[in-house]
Tab-separated table of C-alpha atoms in Angstrom:
chain	number	residue	atom	x	y	z
R	20	MET	CA	24.205	7.950	-33.860
R	21	GLN	CA	25.259	10.409	-31.254
R	22	ILE	CA	24.782	13.420	-33.224
R	23	LEU	CA	21.065	12.417	-33.377
R	24	LEU	CA	20.849	12.124	-29.672
R	25	LYS	CA	21.546	15.587	-28.701
R	26	LEU	CA	18.292	16.891	-29.165
R	27	LYS	CA	16.921	14.149	-27.111
R	28	THR	CA	18.863	15.393	-24.239
R	29	LEU	CA	16.905	18.802	-24.370
R	30	ARG	CA	13.935	17.391	-22.230
R	31	PRO	CA	14.133	14.881	-19.219
R	32	VAL	CA	14.573	10.984	-20.396
R	33	TRP	CA	11.432	9.071	-19.174
R	34	SER	CA	11.304	5.402	-18.574
R	35	CYS	CA	9.228	3.117	-20.367
R	36	GLN	CA	6.909	2.874	-17.714
R	37	SER	CA	6.472	6.684	-17.144
R	38	LEU	CA	5.992	7.144	-21.028
R	39	CYS	CA	3.015	4.537	-20.895
R	40	ARG	CA	1.482	6.536	-18.052
R	41	ALA	CA	2.259	9.692	-20.185
R	42	PHE	CA	0.293	8.521	-23.404
R	43	GLN	CA	-2.942	7.630	-21.184
R	44	ASN	CA	-2.895	10.840	-19.490
R	45	ASP	CA	-2.553	13.027	-22.527
R	46	ASN	CA	-5.202	10.997	-24.430
R	47	LYS	CA	-7.949	13.514	-23.502
R	48	ARG	CA	-6.062	16.759	-24.444
R	49	PHE	CA	-4.593	15.412	-27.410
R	50	THR	CA	-6.130	17.361	-30.678
R	51	SER	CA	-5.740	16.740	-34.251
R	52	LEU	CA	-5.393	19.010	-37.250
R	53	ASP	CA	-8.509	19.589	-39.091
R	54	LEU	CA	-8.611	16.331	-41.452
R	55	SER	CA	-12.265	16.874	-42.752
R	56	GLN	CA	-10.746	18.533	-45.746
R	57	TYR	CA	-8.333	15.687	-46.539
R	58	GLU	CA	-10.913	13.108	-45.996
R	59	ALA	CA	-13.248	14.705	-48.307
R	60	ILE	CA	-10.528	14.932	-51.042
R	61	ASN	CA	-10.103	11.058	-50.394
R	62	ARG	CA	-13.578	10.510	-50.783
R	63	GLY	CA	-13.654	12.738	-54.210
R	64	ASP	CA	-16.088	15.336	-52.561
R	65	LYS	CA	-13.154	18.051	-52.746
R	66	GLU	CA	-10.527	18.933	-55.356
R	67	VAL	CA	-6.942	18.283	-54.503
R	68	PRO	CA	-5.506	21.842	-53.804
R	69	GLU	CA	-3.106	23.269	-56.288
R	70	TYR	CA	-0.117	23.326	-53.910
R	71	PHE	CA	0.716	20.743	-51.077
R	72	ASN	CA	3.856	19.756	-49.253
R	73	PHE	CA	3.756	17.085	-46.540
R	74	ALA	CA	6.434	18.790	-44.471
R	75	SER	CA	5.041	22.259	-44.109
R	76	ASP	CA	1.255	21.536	-44.502
R	77	VAL	CA	1.487	18.486	-41.924
R	78	LEU	CA	4.393	18.263	-40.071
R	79	ASP	CA	5.265	21.862	-39.396
R	80	GLN	CA	1.473	22.140	-38.390
R	81	TRP	CA	1.889	19.343	-35.533
R	82	SER	CA	5.094	21.188	-34.649
R	83	LYS	CA	3.170	24.308	-34.127
R	84	ALA	CA	0.582	22.574	-32.365
R	85	GLU	CA	3.249	20.781	-29.846
R	86	LYS	CA	4.409	24.480	-29.212
R	87	ASP	CA	0.965	26.226	-28.371
R	88	GLY	CA	0.010	23.159	-26.003
R	89	SER	CA	-2.853	21.958	-28.348
R	90	ARG	CA	-0.673	18.693	-28.960
R	91	ALA	CA	0.686	16.592	-26.296
R	92	SER	CA	4.286	15.914	-26.128
R	93	ASN	CA	4.187	12.479	-27.463
R	94	PRO	CA	7.210	11.752	-29.736
R	95	ALA	CA	6.415	11.789	-33.522
R	96	LEU	CA	9.449	9.404	-33.700
R	97	TRP	CA	10.522	6.616	-30.977
R	98	TRP	CA	13.344	4.387	-32.316
R	99	ILE	CA	14.987	1.545	-30.321
R	100	ASP	CA	17.884	-0.726	-31.431
R	101	GLY	CA	17.041	-3.464	-28.941
R	102	LYS	CA	20.455	-3.078	-27.212
R	103	GLY	CA	19.757	0.096	-24.910
R	104	LYS	CA	20.127	2.780	-27.874
R	105	GLU	CA	17.056	4.790	-28.194
R	106	VAL	CA	15.803	8.083	-30.153
R	107	ARG	CA	12.605	9.988	-29.371
R	108	TRP	CA	11.789	12.931	-31.561
R	109	SER	CA	8.961	15.229	-31.023
R	110	PHE	CA	7.580	17.131	-34.354
R	111	GLU	CA	9.375	19.925	-33.414
R	112	GLU	CA	12.917	18.408	-32.954
R	113	LEU	CA	12.023	16.304	-36.514
R	114	GLY	CA	11.674	19.842	-37.963
R	115	VAL	CA	14.690	21.458	-36.802
R	116	LEU	CA	16.773	18.219	-37.731
R	117	SER	CA	15.272	17.852	-41.525
R	118	ARG	CA	15.751	21.459	-42.053
R	119	LYS	CA	19.460	20.917	-41.235
R	120	ALA	CA	19.189	17.760	-43.528
R	121	ALA	CA	17.605	19.847	-46.225
R	122	ASN	CA	20.492	22.388	-46.128
R	123	VAL	CA	23.056	19.475	-46.352
R	124	LEU	CA	21.208	17.957	-49.645
R	125	SER	CA	20.987	21.520	-51.214
R	126	GLY	CA	24.488	22.711	-49.842
R	127	PRO	CA	27.431	20.236	-49.731
R	128	CYS	CA	25.418	17.687	-52.170
R	129	GLY	CA	24.786	20.212	-54.652
R	130	LEU	CA	21.144	18.985	-55.127
R	131	GLN	CA	18.186	20.959	-56.483
R	132	ARG	CA	14.430	20.683	-56.590
R	133	GLY	CA	13.606	17.827	-58.961
R	134	ASP	CA	16.767	16.045	-58.588
R	135	ARG	CA	16.910	12.537	-57.884
R	136	VAL	CA	18.183	10.702	-54.763
R	137	VAL	CA	18.516	6.964	-54.268
R	138	LEU	CA	17.924	6.416	-50.749
R	139	ILE	CA	19.227	2.941	-49.232
R	140	LEU	CA	19.343	2.548	-45.429
R	141	PRO	CA	18.070	0.216	-42.922
R	142	ARG	CA	15.548	0.991	-40.117
R	143	VAL	CA	17.685	3.970	-38.649
R	144	PRO	CA	16.343	7.486	-37.620
R	145	GLU	CA	18.052	9.053	-40.568
R	146	TRP	CA	15.814	7.257	-43.067
R	147	TRP	CA	12.807	9.035	-41.742
R	148	LEU	CA	14.889	12.350	-41.462
R	149	LEU	CA	15.993	12.245	-45.055
R	150	ASN	CA	12.183	11.379	-46.296
R	151	VAL	CA	11.364	14.837	-44.707
R	152	ALA	CA	14.472	16.581	-45.817
R	153	CYS	CA	13.854	15.369	-49.550
R	154	ILE	CA	9.868	16.656	-49.097
R	155	ARG	CA	11.306	20.316	-47.722
R	156	SER	CA	13.563	20.376	-50.505
R	157	GLY	CA	11.342	19.330	-53.593
R	158	ILE	CA	14.014	16.484	-54.163
R	159	VAL	CA	12.487	13.062	-55.487
R	160	PHE	CA	13.955	10.383	-53.359
R	161	LEU	CA	13.900	6.556	-54.365
R	162	PRO	CA	13.926	4.185	-51.357
R	163	GLY	CA	15.601	0.818	-51.828
R	164	THR	CA	16.039	-2.173	-49.446
R	165	PRO	CA	19.390	-2.755	-48.150
R	166	GLN	CA	19.492	-6.552	-49.493
R	167	LEU	CA	20.130	-4.767	-52.878
R	168	THR	CA	23.200	-6.209	-54.758
R	169	ALA	CA	25.883	-3.992	-56.447
R	170	LYS	CA	24.014	-5.344	-59.815
R	171	ASP	CA	20.728	-3.888	-58.396
R	172	ILE	CA	21.927	-0.812	-57.306
R	173	GLN	CA	23.484	-0.094	-60.627
R	174	TYR	CA	20.343	-0.921	-62.468
R	175	ARG	CA	18.343	1.697	-59.684
R	176	LEU	CA	21.107	4.383	-60.541
R	177	GLN	CA	20.993	4.170	-64.338
R	178	VAL	CA	17.829	3.973	-65.297
R	179	SER	CA	16.706	6.397	-62.718
R	180	GLN	CA	19.568	8.830	-63.521
R	181	ALA	CA	20.020	9.834	-59.902
R	182	LYS	CA	22.287	12.410	-58.790
R	183	CYS	CA	22.838	11.005	-55.392
R	184	ILE	CA	23.082	7.794	-53.620
R	185	ILE	CA	22.710	7.826	-49.859
R	186	THR	CA	23.591	4.656	-47.974
R	187	HIS	CA	25.624	3.089	-45.099
R	188	ASP	CA	28.959	1.271	-44.531
R	189	THR	CA	27.587	-1.848	-45.602
R	190	LEU	CA	26.797	-0.904	-49.126
R	191	THR	CA	29.478	1.395	-49.869
R	192	PRO	CA	31.916	-1.369	-51.562
R	193	ALA	CA	29.211	-2.408	-53.843
R	194	VAL	CA	28.390	1.253	-54.833
R	195	ASP	CA	32.232	1.946	-55.471
R	196	SER	CA	32.166	-1.250	-57.655
R	197	ILE	CA	29.689	0.385	-59.959
R	198	SER	CA	29.601	3.930	-59.725
R	199	SER	CA	32.058	4.669	-62.791
R	200	SER	CA	29.131	3.156	-64.802
R	201	CYS	CA	26.621	5.660	-63.628
R	202	PRO	CA	27.305	9.056	-65.554
R	203	PHE	CA	24.588	10.875	-63.819
R	204	LEU	CA	25.766	10.103	-60.394
R	205	LYS	CA	27.772	12.934	-58.830
R	206	THR	CA	27.558	12.732	-54.975
R	207	LYS	CA	27.946	9.749	-52.605
R	208	LEU	CA	26.523	10.379	-49.295
R	209	LEU	CA	27.473	8.333	-46.278
R	210	LEU	CA	25.781	7.575	-42.968
R	211	SER	CA	28.852	6.177	-40.681
R	212	GLU	CA	30.985	7.306	-37.827
R	213	GLY	CA	33.914	6.869	-40.100
R	214	ARG	CA	35.103	8.405	-43.016
R	215	ARG	CA	35.340	6.888	-46.875
R	216	GLY	CA	37.336	8.567	-49.700
R	217	GLY	CA	34.901	9.522	-52.590
R	218	TRP	CA	32.034	9.985	-49.987
R	219	LEU	CA	30.515	12.973	-48.045
R	220	ASN	CA	29.805	12.193	-44.401
R	221	PHE	CA	26.411	12.929	-43.543
R	222	LYS	CA	26.539	13.054	-39.516
R	223	GLU	CA	29.634	15.635	-40.063
R	224	LEU	CA	27.638	17.843	-42.451
R	225	LEU	CA	24.510	17.444	-40.336
R	226	ASP	CA	26.238	18.637	-37.296
R	227	VAL	CA	27.457	21.807	-39.117
R	228	ALA	CA	24.175	22.696	-41.049
R	229	PRO	CA	21.879	25.623	-40.318
R	230	SER	CA	18.704	24.738	-39.111
R	231	ASP	CA	16.818	27.762	-41.306
R	232	HIS	CA	15.336	26.530	-44.288
R	233	SER	CA	12.510	27.715	-46.285
R	234	CYS	CA	10.273	24.848	-47.857
R	235	VAL	CA	9.795	24.737	-51.178
R	236	LYS	CA	5.962	25.457	-52.379
R	237	THR	CA	5.309	22.171	-54.277
R	238	LYS	CA	2.235	21.802	-56.351
R	239	SER	CA	0.168	18.530	-55.518
R	240	ASP	CA	0.770	16.951	-58.767
R	241	GLU	CA	4.515	17.240	-58.307
R	242	PRO	CA	6.866	14.218	-58.115
R	243	MET	CA	7.654	13.547	-54.772
R	244	THR	CA	9.071	10.002	-54.746
R	245	ILE	CA	9.773	7.222	-56.907
R	246	TYR	CA	9.139	3.261	-55.860
R	247	PHE	CA	10.770	0.381	-57.625
R	248	THR	CA	8.165	-2.465	-58.324
R	249	SER	CA	9.362	-5.646	-57.058
R	250	GLY	CA	10.309	-7.122	-60.737
R	251	THR	CA	7.866	-10.088	-60.580
R	252	THR	CA	7.012	-10.035	-64.020
R	253	GLY	CA	10.453	-8.289	-65.291
R	254	SER	CA	12.775	-5.776	-64.557
R	255	PRO	CA	11.692	-3.547	-61.582
R	256	LYS	CA	9.620	-0.407	-62.599
R	257	MET	CA	9.665	2.880	-61.452
R	258	ALA	CA	6.390	4.247	-60.064
R	259	GLU	CA	6.486	7.946	-59.449
R	260	HIS	CA	3.982	9.249	-56.923
R	261	SER	CA	3.030	13.046	-56.476
R	262	GLN	CA	3.247	14.957	-53.238
R	263	SER	CA	-0.320	14.101	-52.696
R	264	SER	CA	-0.873	10.809	-53.737
R	265	LEU	CA	1.012	8.849	-50.764
R	266	ALA	CA	0.525	11.735	-48.503
R	267	LEU	CA	-3.130	12.239	-48.649
R	268	GLY	CA	-4.148	8.752	-50.091
R	269	LEU	CA	-4.764	7.305	-46.906
R	270	ALA	CA	-6.691	10.142	-45.214
R	271	LEU	CA	-9.539	7.545	-44.876
R	272	SER	CA	-7.993	4.397	-44.523
R	273	GLY	CA	-5.834	5.776	-41.802
R	274	ARG	CA	-9.378	5.612	-39.778
R	275	SER	CA	-11.233	2.704	-41.300
R	276	TRP	CA	-8.287	0.324	-41.491
R	277	LEU	CA	-5.598	1.661	-39.543
R	278	ASP	CA	-7.992	2.808	-36.965
R	279	ILE	CA	-5.975	5.619	-35.558
R	280	ARG	CA	-6.464	7.470	-32.680
R	281	PRO	CA	-5.138	10.662	-31.178
R	282	SER	CA	-2.683	8.455	-28.900
R	283	ASP	CA	-1.716	5.620	-30.753
R	284	ILE	CA	1.863	4.242	-31.226
R	285	ILE	CA	1.947	2.281	-34.220
R	286	TRP	CA	4.634	-0.072	-35.295
R	287	ASN	CA	5.165	-1.189	-38.871
R	288	MET	CA	7.445	-3.616	-39.913
R	289	SER	CA	7.768	-3.131	-43.654
R	290	ASP	CA	11.428	-2.905	-45.011
R	291	THR	CA	12.741	0.702	-45.746
R	292	GLY	CA	12.581	0.096	-49.618
R	293	TRP	CA	9.008	-0.855	-50.004
R	294	VAL	CA	5.819	1.644	-50.482
R	295	LYS	CA	4.341	-0.054	-47.082
R	296	ALA	CA	6.810	1.678	-45.177
R	297	GLY	CA	6.147	4.881	-46.689
R	298	LEU	CA	2.346	4.215	-46.050
R	299	GLY	CA	2.363	2.924	-42.603
R	300	SER	CA	5.673	4.311	-41.098
R	301	VAL	CA	5.346	7.862	-42.310
R	302	PHE	CA	2.339	9.327	-44.267
R	303	ALA	CA	-0.583	7.698	-42.488
R	304	PRO	CA	0.345	8.011	-39.179
R	305	TRP	CA	2.116	11.463	-39.333
R	306	LEU	CA	-1.023	12.802	-41.303
R	307	ARG	CA	-3.024	12.294	-37.966
R	308	GLY	CA	-0.150	13.070	-35.594
R	309	ILE	CA	0.540	9.912	-34.040
R	310	THR	CA	3.813	8.100	-32.746
R	311	VAL	CA	5.620	5.864	-35.171
R	312	PHE	CA	7.741	3.377	-33.460
R	313	VAL	CA	10.668	1.776	-35.044
R	314	HIS	CA	13.059	-1.318	-33.768
R	315	SER	CA	16.037	-1.456	-35.935
R	316	MET	CA	15.990	-5.289	-35.958
R	317	PRO	CA	17.676	-6.147	-39.112
R	318	GLN	CA	16.141	-9.680	-39.267
R	319	PHE	CA	12.701	-10.539	-37.959
R	320	GLU	CA	13.327	-12.208	-34.380
R	321	PRO	CA	10.057	-13.550	-33.103
R	322	ARG	CA	11.011	-13.560	-29.418
R	323	GLU	CA	12.639	-9.851	-29.692
R	324	PHE	CA	9.460	-9.048	-31.492
R	325	LEU	CA	7.150	-10.601	-28.609
R	326	ASN	CA	9.347	-8.765	-26.042
R	327	THR	CA	9.387	-5.405	-27.370
R	328	LEU	CA	5.266	-5.638	-27.741
R	329	SER	CA	5.201	-6.388	-24.071
R	330	GLN	CA	7.440	-3.821	-22.921
R	331	TYR	CA	6.549	-0.837	-24.965
R	332	PRO	CA	3.215	0.949	-25.043
R	333	ILE	CA	2.785	-0.041	-28.812
R	334	THR	CA	-1.134	0.094	-29.652
R	335	THR	CA	-0.711	-0.856	-33.290
R	336	VAL	CA	1.297	-3.200	-34.931
R	337	CYS	CA	1.489	-4.156	-38.712
R	338	SER	CA	3.533	-6.958	-40.056
R	339	ALA	CA	3.668	-9.692	-42.994
R	340	PRO	CA	1.648	-12.809	-42.694
R	341	THR	CA	5.003	-14.663	-42.551
R	342	ALA	CA	5.541	-13.077	-39.142
R	343	TYR	CA	2.395	-14.020	-37.635
R	344	ARG	CA	3.059	-17.456	-38.752
R	345	MET	CA	6.063	-17.548	-37.036
R	346	LEU	CA	4.844	-15.931	-33.788
R	347	VAL	CA	1.907	-18.447	-33.371
R	348	GLN	CA	4.400	-21.020	-33.199
R	349	HIS	CA	5.482	-19.590	-29.637
R	350	ASP	CA	3.305	-19.406	-26.505
R	351	LEU	CA	1.631	-16.164	-26.955
R	352	THR	CA	-0.272	-16.417	-23.677
R	353	SER	CA	2.795	-16.179	-21.622
R	354	TYR	CA	3.249	-12.539	-23.090
R	355	LYS	CA	1.354	-9.543	-21.558
R	356	PHE	CA	0.359	-7.023	-24.391
R	357	LYS	CA	-0.789	-4.389	-22.271
R	358	SER	CA	-1.331	-1.872	-24.721
R	359	LEU	CA	-1.865	-3.348	-28.082
R	360	ARG	CA	-5.404	-3.367	-29.444
R	361	HIS	CA	-5.298	-3.420	-33.295
R	362	CYS	CA	-3.096	-5.930	-35.601
R	363	LEU	CA	-2.617	-5.459	-39.133
R	364	THR	CA	-1.196	-7.270	-42.080
R	365	GLY	CA	-0.765	-7.185	-45.957
R	366	GLY	CA	1.755	-7.971	-48.658
R	367	GLU	CA	0.678	-11.463	-49.291
R	368	PRO	CA	-2.269	-13.667	-48.270
R	369	LEU	CA	-3.122	-14.315	-44.600
R	370	ASN	CA	-3.549	-18.188	-43.661
R	371	PRO	CA	-6.995	-18.154	-41.902
R	372	GLU	CA	-5.463	-20.857	-39.606
R	373	VAL	CA	-2.798	-18.331	-38.565
R	374	MET	CA	-5.429	-15.562	-37.566
R	375	VAL	CA	-7.688	-18.256	-35.650
R	376	GLN	CA	-4.639	-19.053	-33.685
R	377	TRP	CA	-3.493	-15.423	-33.082
R	378	LYS	CA	-7.116	-14.529	-31.840
R	379	ARG	CA	-7.261	-17.683	-29.653
R	380	GLN	CA	-4.084	-16.796	-27.962
R	381	THR	CA	-4.189	-12.851	-27.675
R	382	GLY	CA	-7.969	-11.946	-28.085
R	383	LEU	CA	-7.344	-9.809	-31.105
R	384	ASP	CA	-8.504	-10.016	-35.000
R	385	ILE	CA	-5.746	-9.523	-37.730
R	386	TYR	CA	-6.955	-6.722	-40.308
R	387	GLU	CA	-5.638	-7.731	-43.911
R	388	GLY	CA	-5.238	-5.169	-46.395
R	389	TYR	CA	-4.259	-5.276	-50.043
R	390	GLY	CA	-2.798	-2.549	-52.295
R	391	GLN	CA	0.410	-2.146	-54.628
R	392	THR	CA	3.238	0.061	-55.313
R	393	GLU	CA	0.977	2.077	-57.821
R	394	VAL	CA	-2.006	2.728	-55.791
R	395	GLY	CA	-1.274	2.455	-52.401
R	396	ILE	CA	-4.340	0.414	-50.325
R	397	ILE	CA	-7.082	-0.762	-52.482
R	398	SER	CA	-8.897	-3.301	-50.242
R	399	GLN	CA	-9.206	-3.371	-46.462
R	400	ASN	CA	-10.795	-5.265	-43.696
R	401	GLU	CA	-12.249	-2.024	-41.549
R	402	LYS	CA	-12.166	-2.077	-37.808
R	403	GLY	CA	-15.677	-2.909	-36.348
R	404	LYS	CA	-16.563	-4.947	-39.380
R	405	LYS	CA	-17.151	-8.613	-39.390
R	406	ILE	CA	-13.900	-10.402	-40.858
R	407	LYS	CA	-14.364	-13.012	-43.488
R	408	PRO	CA	-11.444	-15.543	-43.396
R	409	GLY	CA	-9.563	-15.730	-46.720
R	410	SER	CA	-10.771	-12.286	-47.714
R	411	MET	CA	-9.107	-9.031	-48.299
R	412	GLY	CA	-12.114	-7.110	-46.944
R	413	THR	CA	-14.048	-4.360	-48.925
R	414	PRO	CA	-12.807	-1.596	-51.313
R	415	ALA	CA	-10.787	1.507	-49.907
R	416	PRO	CA	-11.920	4.825	-50.680
R	417	PRO	CA	-11.819	6.535	-53.139
R	418	TYR	CA	-11.466	2.962	-55.210
R	419	ASP	CA	-14.145	1.234	-57.041
R	420	VAL	CA	-12.835	-2.653	-57.004
R	421	GLN	CA	-14.213	-5.178	-59.189
R	422	ILE	CA	-13.481	-8.960	-60.083
R	423	ILE	CA	-13.404	-9.036	-63.674
R	424	ASP	CA	-12.899	-11.741	-66.415
R	425	GLU	CA	-10.134	-11.659	-69.174
R	426	ASN	CA	-12.452	-9.597	-71.318
R	427	GLY	CA	-12.978	-7.034	-68.675
R	428	ASN	CA	-16.408	-7.829	-67.826
R	429	ILE	CA	-17.551	-7.499	-64.171
R	430	LEU	CA	-18.125	-10.971	-62.830
R	431	PRO	CA	-20.952	-12.090	-60.484
R	432	ARG	CA	-20.108	-12.983	-56.788
R	433	GLY	CA	-18.520	-16.051	-55.977
R	434	GLU	CA	-16.808	-16.196	-59.370
R	435	GLU	CA	-12.758	-15.984	-59.750
R	436	GLY	CA	-11.031	-13.338	-61.800
R	437	ASP	CA	-8.791	-10.420	-61.941
R	438	ILE	CA	-8.681	-7.526	-59.738
R	439	ALA	CA	-9.459	-4.272	-61.130
R	440	ILE	CA	-10.123	-0.691	-60.381
R	441	ARG	CA	-12.817	0.897	-62.250
R	442	ILE	CA	-12.181	4.539	-63.070
R	443	LYS	CA	-15.141	6.815	-63.981
R	444	SER	CA	-15.060	10.301	-64.817
R	445	LYS	CA	-11.239	10.942	-63.629
R	446	ARG	CA	-8.144	9.225	-62.250
R	447	PRO	CA	-7.977	9.050	-58.668
R	448	PHE	CA	-5.561	11.318	-57.298
R	449	CYS	CA	-3.800	8.658	-55.235
R	450	PHE	CA	-3.005	6.774	-58.215
R	451	PHE	CA	0.936	7.007	-59.149
R	452	SER	CA	1.894	9.586	-61.453
R	453	ARG	CA	3.304	7.384	-64.148
R	454	TYR	CA	5.885	4.698	-64.801
R	455	VAL	CA	9.013	6.569	-65.541
R	456	VAL	CA	10.590	4.560	-68.655
R	457	VAL	CA	12.843	5.192	-71.273
R	458	LYS	CA	11.633	6.345	-74.563
R	459	ALA	CA	13.604	7.351	-77.630
R	460	PHE	CA	12.434	9.898	-80.116
R	461	VAL	CA	13.947	9.044	-83.480
R	462	VAL	CA	14.348	10.968	-86.679
R	463	LEU	CA	14.725	8.721	-89.558
R	464	SER	CA	17.053	9.039	-92.603
R	465	PRO	CA	15.127	9.154	-96.016
R	466	SER	CA	16.118	5.847	-96.827
R	467	PHE	CA	14.590	4.335	-93.508
R	468	ALA	CA	11.359	6.443	-93.808
R	469	SER	CA	9.468	3.810	-95.513
R	470	HIS	CA	10.333	1.068	-93.480
R	471	ASN	CA	7.625	-0.608	-91.242
R	472	PRO	CA	7.618	1.274	-87.908
R	473	GLU	CA	6.806	-1.817	-85.770
R	474	LYS	CA	9.501	-3.775	-87.230
R	475	LEU	CA	12.231	-0.762	-87.023
R	476	THR	CA	11.389	-0.247	-83.517
R	477	LEU	CA	12.328	-4.090	-82.684
R	478	GLU	CA	15.411	-3.907	-84.578
R	479	LEU	CA	16.707	-0.642	-82.849
R	480	GLN	CA	15.482	-2.109	-79.454
R	481	GLU	CA	17.819	-5.230	-80.198
R	482	HIS	CA	20.404	-3.118	-81.297
R	483	VAL	CA	20.675	-1.044	-78.233
R	484	LYS	CA	20.654	-4.191	-76.096
R	485	LYS	CA	23.589	-5.481	-77.654
R	486	VAL	CA	25.808	-2.295	-77.650
R	487	THR	CA	24.848	-1.314	-73.889
R	488	ALA	CA	23.230	-2.734	-70.877
R	489	PRO	CA	20.327	-4.705	-71.911
R	490	TYR	CA	17.980	-3.117	-69.496
R	491	LYS	CA	18.907	0.114	-70.713
R	492	TYR	CA	16.850	-0.391	-74.142
R	493	PRO	CA	14.205	2.220	-74.814
R	494	ARG	CA	10.604	0.432	-74.016
R	495	LYS	CA	9.011	3.102	-75.972
R	496	MET	CA	9.942	4.646	-79.519
R	497	GLU	CA	8.539	7.512	-81.643
R	498	PHE	CA	9.663	8.303	-84.856
R	499	VAL	CA	9.393	12.124	-85.408
R	500	GLN	CA	10.396	14.513	-88.265
R	501	GLU	CA	12.632	16.753	-86.286
R	502	LEU	CA	13.895	17.109	-82.714
R	503	PRO	CA	13.437	20.355	-80.735
R	504	LYS	CA	16.751	22.190	-80.291
R	505	THR	CA	17.969	25.526	-78.808
R	506	ILE	CA	19.839	27.876	-80.863
R	507	THR	CA	23.239	26.276	-80.118
R	508	GLY	CA	21.884	22.885	-81.235
R	509	LYS	CA	21.256	21.189	-77.938
R	510	ILE	CA	18.114	18.920	-77.794
R	511	ARG	CA	15.330	20.423	-75.722
R	512	ARG	CA	14.534	17.318	-73.501
R	513	ASN	CA	11.922	19.328	-71.330
R	514	VAL	CA	9.951	19.911	-74.804
R	515	LEU	CA	9.975	16.166	-75.475
R	516	ARG	CA	9.114	15.106	-71.761
R	517	LYS	CA	5.940	17.513	-72.153
R	518	LYS	CA	5.049	16.199	-75.452
R	519	GLU	CA	4.990	12.757	-73.868
R	520	TRP	CA	3.449	13.469	-70.577
R	521	GLY	CA	1.921	16.922	-70.370
R	522	PRO	CA	2.892	19.357	-68.001
R	523	ILE	CA	4.042	17.927	-64.505
């Protein structure tokens, strides 16, 4: 952690009390970027720009605002471990460090634009740093929860064909135990104070990396990140998001659901492996230039959580309903949340009784939202509107959310059905781009040309399951007359990808 604390010493270390006062005093002179165009895009009133990169178009603009004095010097990231260690980065410092990290990825790690990286880290500052570094480099990052087992990691490395994995000490034995079965894995990057054979040390490389880096000019629909779904109904699927889908997808919900105000400090408790961490701890708050607060807290500890809310000027908190259920078992009236004004939840249904108890003890409502890995937030209880207990609110722009029956018919009020998003003229830009799946293009020999294609597909899939890991089997299969090849006989996979998905 020492390397990351160096920039912190460039300015005075303030006490928590002085920071509280600074946030309050700076509120009036805190100005934001012009978000009207992004909100117009979110509403569907304006086209998504051809090119967009969150690092250069948003984060670097906040850095410039800091330099010219139009943005207050509140931190972009404020991290604590609860044991005395603390990191505070301005947007300028985040920019410097993320450029150095981008040079680590493209230099010693040998990664190029479009390559995939599996990123498995707990709540440490480097997770945020590497998110931004990947965006700067055009490298597609695949977050994973630190709770993954060796088998889980093997599955993710194999199906994603990632060239690099970045993780910490705890998971290195698990990675080493399966890395030989991951032929695409070329680089292992370790976040640690020590060294390990076969691994590059991120701390050492960051220390000597140059701080000059030119951000790639990415198209808005170019891949940025891939999140694995929870795998509730089968193996986790890879949901690919573009440079704009998550980065701009909450431009309106950041105001209506998160109720972000210029001097806010948001604490989102989501695990780093899930899309909610990207939405609530990276894109939505930083799009509006506010402070992201992080407590390393490996496991949820109610007393530590409540003490942190009392000691730090956190204005907005977001946690799972399970956490609120644990919190209301404590005497909340004995804590003084001097800055807290907005509480959020999502990920599972919120028990109305928990909401009543929280309101009775804190005076604050809990605003529930609902979303998915593939589409972000699709419904929300908006700030300022009456909350109906047990309801997940109203549709979040730009989605048209309906309740339908098994035949796709819209149901009247009061009837139970399935949640559906109605798409009219075109697909919402904040949708995920696609599921990244294994598809096989097969050239049949003459003796099989007349076979039933559906039956033959099943036979081939079963064959692959028997001769390799079962999850590697192709989910889709297409029989073709020939495969596109180069003059030297190599298969042109880029042509097959365009055939399947069109230009990406």
